[in-house]
Short mmCIF file of C-alpha atoms and ligand atoms in Angstrom, two decimals:
data_model
loop_
_atom_site.label_atom_id
_atom_site.label_comp_id
_atom_site.label_asym_id
_atom_site.label_seq_id
_atom_site.Cartn_x
_atom_site.Cartn_y
_atom_site.Cartn_z
CA UNK Y 1 -27.83 -5.95 -2.44
CA UNK Y 2 -25.39 -7.82 -0.25
CA UNK Y 3 -23.24 -5.40 1.72
CA UNK Y 4 -20.09 -6.43 3.60
CA UNK Y 5 -17.63 -4.39 5.65
CA UNK Y 6 -14.20 -5.36 4.35
CA UNK Y 7 -12.50 -2.89 6.71
CA UNK Y 8 -13.66 -0.80 9.67
CA UNK Y 9 -10.39 0.75 10.86
CA UNK Y 10 -8.72 4.13 10.51
CA UNK Y 11 -5.40 4.73 8.74
CA UNK Y 12 -3.43 3.20 11.65
CA UNK Y 13 -5.61 0.05 11.61
CA UNK Y 14 -6.09 -2.19 14.66
CA UNK Y 15 -3.63 -3.47 15.76
CA UNK Y 16 -1.67 -0.30 15.21
CA UNK Y 17 2.04 -0.99 14.61
CA UNK Y 18 4.00 -1.10 17.87
CA UNK Y 19 1.00 -0.22 20.07
CA UNK Y 20 0.58 -1.86 23.45
CA UNK Y 21 -2.97 -0.65 24.21
CA UNK Y 22 -5.70 -3.12 25.27
CA UNK Y 23 -7.50 -2.95 21.90
CA UNK Y 24 -4.35 -3.58 19.86
CA UNK Y 25 -3.21 -6.43 22.09
CA UNK Y 26 -6.69 -7.99 21.94
CA UNK Y 27 -6.71 -7.80 18.14
CA UNK Y 28 -3.32 -9.55 17.99
CA UNK Y 29 -4.82 -12.51 19.86
CA UNK Y 30 -8.35 -12.48 18.43
CA UNK Y 31 -7.67 -11.74 14.79
CA UNK Y 32 -11.42 -11.48 14.09
CA UNK Y 33 -11.17 -8.15 15.94
CA UNK Y 34 -8.55 -6.65 13.63
CA UNK Y 35 -9.66 -3.54 11.77
CA UNK Y 36 -8.33 -3.13 8.24
CA UNK Y 37 -8.57 0.16 6.29
CA UNK Y 38 -12.17 1.37 6.10
CA UNK Y 39 -13.84 -0.16 3.03
CA UNK Y 40 -16.78 -2.28 1.93
CA UNK Y 41 -18.08 -4.40 -0.92
CA UNK Y 42 -21.51 -4.66 -2.48
CA UNK Y 43 -22.75 -7.66 -4.48
CA UNK Y 44 -25.70 -7.18 -6.76
CA UNK Y 45 -26.71 -8.36 -10.26
CA UNK Y 46 -24.03 -11.06 -9.93
CA UNK Y 47 -21.38 -8.35 -9.74
CA UNK Y 48 -19.00 -7.10 -7.06
CA UNK Y 49 -18.51 -3.40 -6.41
CA UNK Y 50 -15.89 -1.99 -4.05
CA UNK Y 51 -16.28 1.03 -1.80
CA UNK Y 52 -12.68 2.22 -1.33
CA UNK Y 53 -9.50 0.30 -1.96
CA UNK Y 54 -7.21 0.74 1.04
CA UNK Y 55 -6.80 -2.93 1.97
CA UNK Y 56 -3.26 -4.09 1.32
CA UNK Y 57 -4.49 -7.46 0.02
CA UNK Y 58 -6.85 -5.85 -2.50
CA UNK Y 59 -5.30 -7.50 -5.57
CA UNK Y 60 -5.60 -10.92 -3.95
CA UNK Y 61 -9.27 -10.45 -3.09
CA UNK Y 62 -9.89 -9.18 -6.63
CA UNK Y 63 -8.40 -12.39 -8.06
CA UNK Y 64 -11.11 -14.29 -6.19
CA UNK Y 65 -13.83 -11.95 -7.49
CA UNK Y 66 -12.95 -9.27 -10.02
CA UNK Y 67 -14.81 -6.02 -9.24
CA UNK Y 68 -17.13 -4.55 -11.86
CA UNK Y 69 -16.23 -1.06 -10.59
CA UNK Y 70 -14.59 0.71 -7.68
CA UNK Y 71 -16.10 3.71 -5.89
CA UNK Y 72 -13.50 5.85 -4.09
CA UNK Y 73 -14.63 8.19 -1.30
CA UNK Y 74 -11.40 10.21 -1.49
CA UNK Y 75 -7.74 9.95 -2.39
CA UNK Y 76 -6.12 9.55 1.04
CA UNK Y 77 -3.68 6.63 1.06
CA UNK Y 78 -5.72 4.53 3.52
CA UNK Y 79 -8.57 4.54 0.95
CA UNK Y 80 -6.61 3.90 -2.26
CA UNK Y 81 -3.28 2.24 -1.35
CA UNK Y 82 -4.41 -1.18 -2.65
CA UNK Y 83 -4.65 0.33 -6.14
CA UNK Y 84 -0.86 0.74 -6.35
CA UNK Y 85 -0.58 -3.01 -6.84
CA UNK Y 86 -3.92 -3.76 -8.52
CA UNK Y 87 -3.35 -1.28 -11.36
CA UNK Y 88 -0.51 -3.32 -12.88
CA UNK Y 89 -2.76 -6.33 -13.43
CA UNK Y 90 -4.09 -7.84 -16.66
CA UNK Y 91 -7.44 -8.03 -18.40
CA UNK Y 92 -10.31 -5.63 -18.89
CA UNK Y 93 -10.01 -2.17 -17.41
CA UNK Y 94 -11.83 -1.56 -14.12
CA UNK Y 95 -13.83 1.69 -13.91
CA UNK Y 96 -12.95 3.81 -10.88
CA UNK Y 97 -15.39 6.50 -9.72
CA UNK Y 98 -14.63 9.15 -7.16
CA UNK Y 99 -14.78 12.84 -6.30
CA UNK Y 100 -13.30 15.48 -8.54
CA UNK Y 101 -9.78 15.75 -7.14
CA UNK Y 102 -7.14 16.97 -9.60
CA UNK Y 103 -4.32 15.61 -7.41
CA UNK Y 104 -5.51 12.08 -6.73
CA UNK Y 105 -2.85 10.10 -4.86
CA UNK Y 106 0.80 9.88 -5.95
CA UNK Y 107 1.01 8.78 -9.63
CA UNK Y 108 -2.29 6.86 -9.86
CA UNK Y 109 -3.78 9.13 -12.54
CA UNK Y 110 -0.52 9.33 -14.54
CA UNK Y 111 0.08 5.58 -14.43
CA UNK Y 112 -3.40 4.05 -14.14
CA UNK Y 113 -2.56 0.64 -15.65
CA UNK Y 114 -5.84 -1.30 -15.91
CA UNK Y 115 -7.72 1.27 -13.82
CA UNK Y 116 -10.10 3.44 -15.79
CA UNK Y 117 -10.46 6.62 -13.73
CA UNK Y 118 -13.76 8.28 -14.63
CA UNK Y 119 -14.22 12.03 -14.45
CA UNK Y 120 -15.14 13.29 -10.98
CA UNK Y 121 -18.69 12.54 -9.81
CA UNK Y 122 -21.07 15.46 -9.37
CA UNK Y 123 -22.59 15.69 -5.87
CA UNK Y 124 -26.25 14.60 -5.78
CA UNK Y 125 -26.16 13.46 -9.44
CA UNK Y 126 -27.07 9.73 -9.38
CA UNK Y 127 -24.89 7.16 -11.10
CA UNK Y 128 -26.55 3.98 -12.39
CA UNK Y 129 -24.60 0.72 -12.07
CA UNK Y 130 -27.13 -1.74 -13.54
CA UNK Y 131 -29.88 -2.03 -10.92
CA UNK Y 132 -27.90 -0.10 -8.28
CA UNK Y 133 -28.39 3.67 -8.04
CA UNK Y 134 -25.52 5.53 -6.39
CA UNK Y 135 -25.98 9.13 -5.27
CA UNK Y 136 -22.73 10.84 -4.24
CA UNK Y 137 -23.00 13.34 -1.36
CA UNK Y 138 -20.29 15.78 -0.19
CA UNK Y 139 -18.64 15.21 3.19
CA UNK Y 140 -16.43 17.40 5.45
CA UNK Y 141 -12.83 16.22 5.21
CA UNK Y 142 -9.31 17.50 4.46
CA UNK Y 143 -9.51 16.37 0.80
CA UNK Y 144 -12.50 16.35 -1.61
CA UNK Y 145 -14.62 13.50 -0.23
CA UNK Y 146 -17.91 11.88 -1.20
CA UNK Y 147 -20.29 9.68 0.72
CA UNK Y 148 -22.32 7.20 -1.33
CA UNK Y 149 -26.07 6.64 -1.03
CA UNK Y 150 -26.88 3.22 -2.47
CA UNK Y 151 -30.38 2.23 -3.55
CA UNK Y 152 -31.16 -1.20 -5.01
CA UNK Y 153 -34.90 -0.56 -5.13
CA UNK Y 154 -35.37 -2.33 -1.80
CA UNK Y 155 -32.82 -0.99 0.67
CA UNK Y 156 -31.37 2.51 0.98
CA UNK Y 157 -27.91 2.59 2.49
CA UNK Y 158 -25.82 5.71 3.13
CA UNK Y 159 -22.06 5.14 3.42
CA UNK Y 160 -20.53 8.25 5.00
CA UNK Y 161 -16.79 8.26 5.70
CA UNK Y 162 -14.39 10.15 6.13
CA UNK Y 163 -16.18 13.15 7.62
CA UNK Y 164 -16.45 15.55 10.54
CA UNK Y 165 -20.13 16.36 10.89
CA UNK Y 166 -22.11 16.61 7.65
CA UNK Y 167 -22.42 19.52 5.21
CA UNK Y 168 -25.92 21.07 5.59
CA UNK Y 169 -26.91 20.13 2.02
CA UNK Y 170 -25.90 16.50 2.65
CA UNK Y 171 -27.89 16.35 5.88
CA UNK Y 172 -30.87 17.89 4.08
CA UNK Y 173 -30.61 15.31 1.30
CA UNK Y 174 -30.40 12.43 3.78
CA UNK Y 175 -33.45 13.61 5.73
CA UNK Y 176 -35.60 13.52 2.62
CA UNK Y 177 -33.93 10.36 1.21
CA UNK Y 178 -34.74 8.43 4.43
CA UNK Y 179 -32.04 5.74 4.47
CA UNK Y 180 -32.74 2.31 5.98
CA UNK Y 181 -29.09 2.01 6.97
CA UNK Y 182 -26.58 4.75 7.81
CA UNK Y 183 -22.87 3.92 8.05
CA UNK Y 184 -20.93 6.77 9.59
CA UNK Y 185 -17.37 7.83 10.44
CA UNK Y 186 -16.79 7.51 14.18
CA UNK Y 187 -13.01 7.54 14.44
CA UNK Y 188 -12.33 9.16 17.77
CA UNK Y 189 -13.29 8.34 21.36
CA UNK Y 190 -15.65 10.66 23.20
CA UNK Y 191 -12.69 11.95 25.23
CA UNK Y 192 -10.94 13.22 22.07
CA UNK Y 193 -11.05 17.01 22.35
CA UNK Y 194 -9.80 18.31 19.00
CA UNK Y 195 -11.55 16.47 16.13
CA UNK Y 196 -10.64 18.04 12.78
CA UNK Y 197 -11.39 15.59 9.98
CA UNK Y 198 -13.31 12.77 11.64
CA UNK Y 199 -16.19 12.43 14.11
CA UNK Y 200 -15.87 11.47 17.73
CA UNK Y 201 -18.35 8.77 18.75
CA UNK Y 202 -20.38 11.50 20.48
CA UNK Y 203 -20.61 13.53 17.27
CA UNK Y 204 -21.49 10.41 15.26
CA UNK Y 205 -24.29 9.46 17.67
CA UNK Y 206 -25.63 13.06 17.50
CA UNK Y 207 -25.85 12.88 13.72
CA UNK Y 208 -27.51 9.47 13.85
CA UNK Y 209 -30.03 10.75 16.40
CA UNK Y 210 -30.93 13.60 14.04
CA UNK Y 211 -31.27 11.31 10.99
CA UNK Y 212 -32.94 8.59 13.08
CA UNK Y 213 -32.54 5.68 10.61
CA UNK Y 214 -33.84 2.19 11.47
CA UNK Y 215 -30.23 0.98 11.60
CA UNK Y 216 -26.83 2.67 11.87
CA UNK Y 217 -23.25 1.43 11.98
CA UNK Y 218 -20.16 3.23 13.26
CA UNK Y 219 -17.00 2.69 11.20
CA UNK Y 220 -13.45 4.07 10.60
CA UNK Y 221 -12.79 3.09 14.23
CA UNK Y 222 -9.44 3.96 15.84
CA UNK Y 223 -7.63 1.79 18.40
CA UNK Y 224 -8.24 4.64 20.87
CA UNK Y 225 -12.03 4.30 20.42
CA UNK Y 226 -11.79 0.50 20.67
CA UNK Y 227 -9.87 0.92 23.93
CA UNK Y 228 -12.38 3.42 25.31
CA UNK Y 229 -15.16 0.93 24.51
CA UNK Y 230 -13.24 -1.87 26.26
CA UNK Y 231 -12.63 0.18 29.40
CA UNK Y 232 -16.09 1.77 29.56
CA UNK Y 233 -18.52 0.14 27.10
CA UNK Y 234 -20.75 2.90 25.70
CA UNK Y 235 -24.51 2.65 25.99
CA UNK Y 236 -25.52 2.67 22.33
CA UNK Y 237 -29.08 3.33 21.15
CA UNK Y 238 -30.84 0.14 19.98
CA UNK Y 239 -30.48 1.18 16.31
CA UNK Y 240 -26.67 1.65 16.46
CA UNK Y 241 -23.83 -0.87 16.24
CA UNK Y 242 -20.07 -0.59 15.99
CA UNK Y 243 -19.19 -2.40 12.74
CA UNK Y 244 -16.65 -5.22 12.59
CA UNK Y 245 -14.49 -6.39 9.69
CA UNK Y 246 -16.30 -9.07 7.68
CA UNK Y 247 -19.74 -8.17 9.02
CA UNK Y 248 -22.74 -8.13 6.65
CA UNK Y 249 -26.13 -6.46 7.02
CA UNK Y 250 -27.58 -9.92 7.77
CA UNK Y 251 -25.38 -10.28 10.88
CA UNK Y 252 -27.36 -7.54 12.72
CA UNK D 1 25.96 -8.94 7.89
CA UNK D 2 22.99 -11.18 7.22
CA UNK D 3 21.27 -10.18 3.98
CA UNK D 4 17.84 -11.44 2.96
CA UNK D 5 15.73 -10.71 -0.12
CA UNK D 6 12.27 -9.83 1.23
CA UNK D 7 10.98 -9.15 -2.28
CA UNK D 8 12.32 -9.73 -5.80
CA UNK D 9 9.39 -8.64 -7.96
CA UNK D 10 8.54 -5.57 -9.97
CA UNK D 11 5.59 -3.27 -9.28
CA UNK D 12 3.09 -5.81 -10.69
CA UNK D 13 4.54 -8.60 -8.49
CA UNK D 14 4.25 -12.30 -9.34
CA UNK D 15 1.49 -13.41 -9.58
CA UNK D 16 0.33 -10.29 -11.33
CA UNK D 17 -3.39 -9.60 -10.74
CA UNK D 18 -5.57 -11.33 -13.32
CA UNK D 19 -2.65 -12.76 -15.32
CA UNK D 20 -2.86 -16.21 -16.82
CA UNK D 21 0.79 -16.58 -17.89
CA UNK D 22 2.82 -19.68 -16.90
CA UNK D 23 4.87 -17.80 -14.28
CA UNK D 24 1.84 -16.27 -12.57
CA UNK D 25 -0.06 -19.55 -12.56
CA UNK D 26 2.97 -21.36 -11.17
CA UNK D 27 3.36 -18.79 -8.38
CA UNK D 28 -0.32 -19.25 -7.41
CA UNK D 29 0.35 -22.96 -6.84
CA UNK D 30 3.90 -22.79 -5.49
CA UNK D 31 3.70 -19.78 -3.22
CA UNK D 32 7.45 -19.96 -2.55
CA UNK D 33 7.80 -18.63 -6.11
CA UNK D 34 5.76 -15.47 -5.51
CA UNK D 35 7.67 -12.24 -5.98
CA UNK D 36 6.75 -9.38 -3.64
CA UNK D 37 7.86 -5.78 -4.24
CA UNK D 38 11.64 -5.55 -4.57
CA UNK D 39 13.17 -5.08 -1.12
CA UNK D 40 15.66 -6.59 1.32
CA UNK D 41 16.70 -6.63 4.95
CA UNK D 42 20.09 -6.57 6.61
CA UNK D 43 20.80 -7.79 10.14
CA UNK D 44 23.97 -6.61 11.83
CA UNK D 45 24.95 -5.47 15.33
CA UNK D 46 21.74 -7.10 16.58
CA UNK D 47 19.74 -4.63 14.49
CA UNK D 48 17.48 -4.90 11.44
CA UNK D 49 17.76 -2.47 8.54
CA UNK D 50 15.34 -2.37 5.62
CA UNK D 51 16.21 -1.66 2.01
CA UNK D 52 12.93 -0.29 0.61
CA UNK D 53 9.46 -0.61 2.07
CA UNK D 54 7.08 -1.70 -0.69
CA UNK D 55 5.81 -4.91 0.91
CA UNK D 56 2.17 -4.58 1.86
CA UNK D 57 2.73 -6.51 5.12
CA UNK D 58 5.57 -4.23 6.20
CA UNK D 59 3.95 -3.15 9.47
CA UNK D 60 3.37 -6.77 10.46
CA UNK D 61 6.98 -7.79 9.78
CA UNK D 62 8.14 -4.71 11.73
CA UNK D 63 6.11 -5.84 14.76
CA UNK D 64 8.17 -9.04 14.74
CA UNK D 65 11.44 -7.07 14.46
CA UNK D 66 11.37 -3.29 14.63
CA UNK D 67 13.81 -1.81 12.10
CA UNK D 68 16.62 0.44 13.36
CA UNK D 69 16.42 2.40 10.09
CA UNK D 70 14.96 2.23 6.58
CA UNK D 71 16.94 2.97 3.42
CA UNK D 72 14.74 3.97 0.48
CA UNK D 73 16.13 3.66 -3.06
CA UNK D 74 13.44 5.99 -4.46
CA UNK D 75 9.90 7.17 -3.90
CA UNK D 76 7.96 5.05 -6.41
CA UNK D 77 4.95 3.41 -4.75
CA UNK D 78 6.27 -0.14 -5.13
CA UNK D 79 9.25 0.86 -2.94
CA UNK D 80 7.46 2.87 -0.24
CA UNK D 81 3.80 1.79 -0.14
CA UNK D 82 4.24 -0.15 3.13
CA UNK D 83 5.09 3.14 4.86
CA UNK D 84 1.50 4.40 4.45
CA UNK D 85 0.45 2.02 7.22
CA UNK D 86 3.68 1.80 9.24
CA UNK D 87 3.90 5.57 9.79
CA UNK D 88 0.81 5.65 12.04
CA UNK D 89 2.39 3.27 14.54
CA UNK D 90 3.59 3.94 18.08
CA UNK D 91 6.94 4.17 19.81
CA UNK D 92 10.31 5.63 18.88
CA UNK D 93 10.67 7.31 15.53
CA UNK D 94 12.29 5.26 12.75
CA UNK D 95 14.94 7.09 10.69
CA UNK D 96 14.30 6.91 6.94
CA UNK D 97 17.17 7.63 4.54
CA UNK D 98 16.81 8.11 0.82
CA UNK D 99 17.69 10.25 -2.18
CA UNK D 100 17.03 13.97 -2.27
CA UNK D 101 13.53 14.03 -3.81
CA UNK D 102 11.43 17.08 -2.91
CA UNK D 103 8.22 15.30 -3.95
CA UNK D 104 8.56 12.00 -2.11
CA UNK D 105 5.38 9.93 -2.50
CA UNK D 106 1.86 11.26 -1.80
CA UNK D 107 1.72 12.85 1.70
CA UNK D 108 4.53 10.85 3.36
CA UNK D 109 6.69 13.91 4.08
CA UNK D 110 3.72 16.03 5.22
CA UNK D 111 2.31 13.33 7.49
CA UNK D 112 5.34 11.26 8.52
CA UNK D 113 3.91 9.89 11.78
CA UNK D 114 6.69 7.90 13.48
CA UNK D 115 8.90 8.06 10.39
CA UNK D 116 11.86 10.40 10.70
CA UNK D 117 12.72 11.35 7.12
CA UNK D 118 16.39 12.42 7.01
CA UNK D 119 17.64 14.98 4.53
CA UNK D 120 18.53 13.49 1.14
CA UNK D 121 21.71 11.41 1.01
CA UNK D 122 24.65 12.77 -0.99
CA UNK D 123 25.88 10.38 -3.70
CA UNK D 124 29.18 8.71 -2.78
CA UNK D 125 29.15 10.21 0.74
CA UNK D 126 29.22 7.23 3.15
CA UNK D 127 26.67 6.92 5.94
CA UNK D 128 27.70 5.02 9.09
CA UNK D 129 25.07 2.83 10.76
CA UNK D 130 27.10 1.40 13.66
CA UNK D 131 29.48 -1.09 12.05
CA UNK D 132 27.77 -0.90 8.63
CA UNK D 133 29.06 1.62 6.10
CA UNK D 134 26.54 2.57 3.41
CA UNK D 135 27.69 4.42 0.30
CA UNK D 136 24.81 5.72 -1.84
CA UNK D 137 25.39 5.69 -5.61
CA UNK D 138 23.20 7.33 -8.29
CA UNK D 139 21.18 5.13 -10.65
CA UNK D 140 19.35 5.78 -13.96
CA UNK D 141 15.62 5.85 -13.31
CA UNK D 142 12.54 8.04 -13.83
CA UNK D 143 12.77 9.48 -10.29
CA UNK D 144 15.87 10.36 -8.19
CA UNK D 145 17.20 6.92 -7.26
CA UNK D 146 20.12 5.61 -5.22
CA UNK D 147 21.79 2.23 -5.09
CA UNK D 148 23.40 1.27 -1.78
CA UNK D 149 26.89 -0.15 -1.37
CA UNK D 150 27.04 -1.93 2.00
CA UNK D 151 30.34 -2.75 3.73
CA UNK D 152 30.44 -4.52 7.11
CA UNK D 153 34.24 -4.77 7.10
CA UNK D 154 34.04 -8.33 5.72
CA UNK D 155 31.64 -8.32 2.77
CA UNK D 156 30.99 -5.63 0.17
CA UNK D 157 27.51 -5.79 -1.31
CA UNK D 158 26.12 -3.43 -3.98
CA UNK D 159 22.31 -3.22 -4.12
CA UNK D 160 21.38 -1.60 -7.44
CA UNK D 161 17.69 -1.21 -8.29
CA UNK D 162 15.73 0.42 -10.01
CA UNK D 163 18.00 1.31 -12.92
CA UNK D 164 18.56 1.16 -16.66
CA UNK D 165 22.29 0.73 -17.16
CA UNK D 166 24.52 2.55 -14.68
CA UNK D 167 25.66 6.18 -14.65
CA UNK D 168 29.38 6.32 -15.64
CA UNK D 169 30.41 7.69 -12.21
CA UNK D 170 28.59 4.82 -10.47
CA UNK D 171 30.22 2.21 -12.69
CA UNK D 172 33.62 3.85 -12.05
CA UNK D 173 33.01 3.78 -8.29
CA UNK D 174 32.00 0.10 -8.38
CA UNK D 175 35.06 -0.93 -10.38
CA UNK D 176 37.37 0.53 -7.77
CA UNK D 177 35.19 -0.55 -4.81
CA UNK D 178 35.29 -4.19 -5.97
CA UNK D 179 32.05 -5.63 -4.51
CA UNK D 180 31.86 -9.28 -3.42
CA UNK D 181 28.16 -9.32 -4.28
CA UNK D 182 26.25 -7.29 -6.88
CA UNK D 183 22.45 -7.24 -6.84
CA UNK D 184 21.05 -5.70 -9.99
CA UNK D 185 17.77 -4.67 -11.60
CA UNK D 186 16.83 -7.19 -14.30
CA UNK D 187 13.14 -6.48 -14.82
CA UNK D 188 12.56 -7.27 -18.46
CA UNK D 189 13.03 -10.37 -20.61
CA UNK D 190 15.68 -10.36 -23.31
CA UNK D 191 12.93 -10.04 -25.91
CA UNK D 192 11.77 -6.70 -24.44
CA UNK D 193 12.68 -4.12 -27.05
CA UNK D 194 12.02 -0.74 -25.41
CA UNK D 195 13.56 -0.65 -21.92
CA UNK D 196 13.28 2.83 -20.43
CA UNK D 197 13.70 2.66 -16.67
CA UNK D 198 14.80 -0.91 -16.00
CA UNK D 199 17.33 -3.37 -17.44
CA UNK D 200 16.51 -6.32 -19.62
CA UNK D 201 18.25 -9.50 -18.47
CA UNK D 202 20.68 -9.03 -21.37
CA UNK D 203 21.61 -5.55 -20.20
CA UNK D 204 21.94 -6.75 -16.60
CA UNK D 205 24.26 -9.60 -17.62
CA UNK D 206 26.37 -7.15 -19.65
CA UNK D 207 26.84 -4.89 -16.63
CA UNK D 208 27.71 -7.86 -14.43
CA UNK D 209 30.23 -9.10 -17.00
CA UNK D 210 31.92 -5.68 -16.93
CA UNK D 211 32.01 -5.50 -13.10
CA UNK D 212 32.86 -9.21 -12.84
CA UNK D 213 32.04 -9.70 -9.14
CA UNK D 214 32.47 -13.12 -7.47
CA UNK D 215 28.67 -13.30 -7.08
CA UNK D 216 25.73 -11.48 -8.63
CA UNK D 217 21.95 -11.68 -8.23
CA UNK D 218 19.25 -10.47 -10.59
CA UNK D 219 16.21 -8.88 -8.92
CA UNK D 220 13.11 -6.70 -9.63
CA UNK D 221 11.97 -9.60 -11.85
CA UNK D 222 8.77 -9.25 -13.90
CA UNK D 223 6.34 -12.09 -14.63
CA UNK D 224 7.36 -11.70 -18.28
CA UNK D 225 10.99 -12.49 -17.41
CA UNK D 226 9.91 -15.40 -15.20
CA UNK D 227 7.87 -16.76 -18.12
CA UNK D 228 10.75 -16.33 -20.56
CA UNK D 229 12.97 -18.27 -18.13
CA UNK D 230 10.35 -21.03 -17.85
CA UNK D 231 9.96 -21.39 -21.60
CA UNK D 232 13.65 -21.07 -22.45
CA UNK D 233 15.84 -21.24 -19.34
CA UNK D 234 18.74 -18.81 -19.86
CA UNK D 235 22.32 -20.01 -19.61
CA UNK D 236 23.59 -17.87 -16.75
CA UNK D 237 27.30 -17.40 -15.98
CA UNK D 238 28.41 -19.38 -12.92
CA UNK D 239 28.59 -16.21 -10.80
CA UNK D 240 24.98 -15.13 -11.52
CA UNK D 241 21.68 -16.23 -9.97
CA UNK D 242 18.10 -15.04 -10.24
CA UNK D 243 17.11 -14.09 -6.68
CA UNK D 244 14.02 -15.53 -4.97
CA UNK D 245 11.91 -14.07 -2.17
CA UNK D 246 13.22 -15.16 1.21
CA UNK D 247 16.67 -16.11 -0.10
CA UNK D 248 19.77 -15.23 1.92
CA UNK D 249 23.42 -14.98 0.84
CA UNK D 250 24.01 -18.33 2.60
CA UNK D 251 21.55 -20.08 0.26
CA UNK D 252 23.94 -19.67 -2.73
MN1 MN X 1 -9.53 7.37 6.28
MN1 MN X 2 -9.25 10.47 4.96
MN1 MN X 3 10.36 -0.64 -8.76
MN1 MN X 4 10.88 2.54 -9.74
ZN1 ZN X 5 -3.48 0.57 20.17
ZN1 ZN X 6 1.88 -13.21 -15.53
#
């Protein structure tokens, strides 16, 4: 599979509106350092699959390459807001998979347009999308949230955001599944003292150390973490990188 | 006041995702003919006020000119979706006025960030924003919805979307208020047989004929109406124009 980070930011994005911090000011000048809402795309079997749909230009990117399906981690606005526009499009319906969440977001379920919301995925029950096997795993967040473990028969990639820590059963699954690549929520700087729904970078690195995958990426990065990294660049283990928008697995 | 249409489209926008109709194809080539979500901005007293917040690049435009306040017509996604990003910004809180609607949209009320949601406006009770007087008027829509009658002491402008027809008390108010400019929902083509929440162009022209203002604009235009106008350009009365994105009152 080809995997690309289409967004690596938190709900505020980088630059954050009206913010004068070093990371936000840098991203205004070097637009390659902007961080759009956390999301990714996978290309396999000649098809394009989306992980989350929070980018505001989602409909435009889908005109360039119509997705075969969309996998939603959870129904917070920063992960689904692009669907508000996309849904009113034309053509074949687009299947949307996600956790069982009776509420969803705003009126998406009631007015789905061309989106074909599937019934909620069962944790640990694999979904086959042609040659891609997707195993949903529960995460710790303020709304029902799933991580996705993707296996194309060659590479095993675990996409794990938004989460604070990992539920024990998810960590157990990952230890036996042995991912080649782990992509993990690392929203807050180490100095952040009250994490509730997202990892600090310290917590993310602890989890990665326990799972010990060949490669790991940090994502869902806040402007506060970007600033901390600018002021005092963290010493990352050799198997860990902070993801950037547009990056692919080949860029490692 | 300076008034500018920042968006003149319906929730699908023009081009509509995946659509191959003449209007959508034209807008892909001539980007000046795109229609973003229906919205406008008013500049007066050196300040910028927004009417609705459905543009996906709202936070970016607000970095260029921070709004003094935002007036929301109603809490459908195509009128508020830009707030999902903007709210997580920095700096002084931005007052947001709108109809009394206990639900709002998704978690905007619960997680307002820098947005300062004011209690619901009372129909026909004027709100003073420095030298601008704003009178909210009820509209006919599927969610509590207000039109806004703006008076800067020189020009009287009635901004009336989303609506199907006008409630009798609103039409009565407008007749006695005598607007110089009426801006009205005209979503559907004349051939559209089952309007429920928005006017057809025929219904919009009927309302304008009854109010008979010096100038009127049609807005909240669908790609279907744009296509109808391409195929068979309608004969509009001399006081009526179809609004375009970016247009100002001076462009008449
Ligand atoms: Mn998030
Ligand atoms: Mn979240
Ligand atoms: Mn609308
Ligand atoms: Mn509406
Ligand atoms: Zn910042
Ligand atoms: Zn079209």
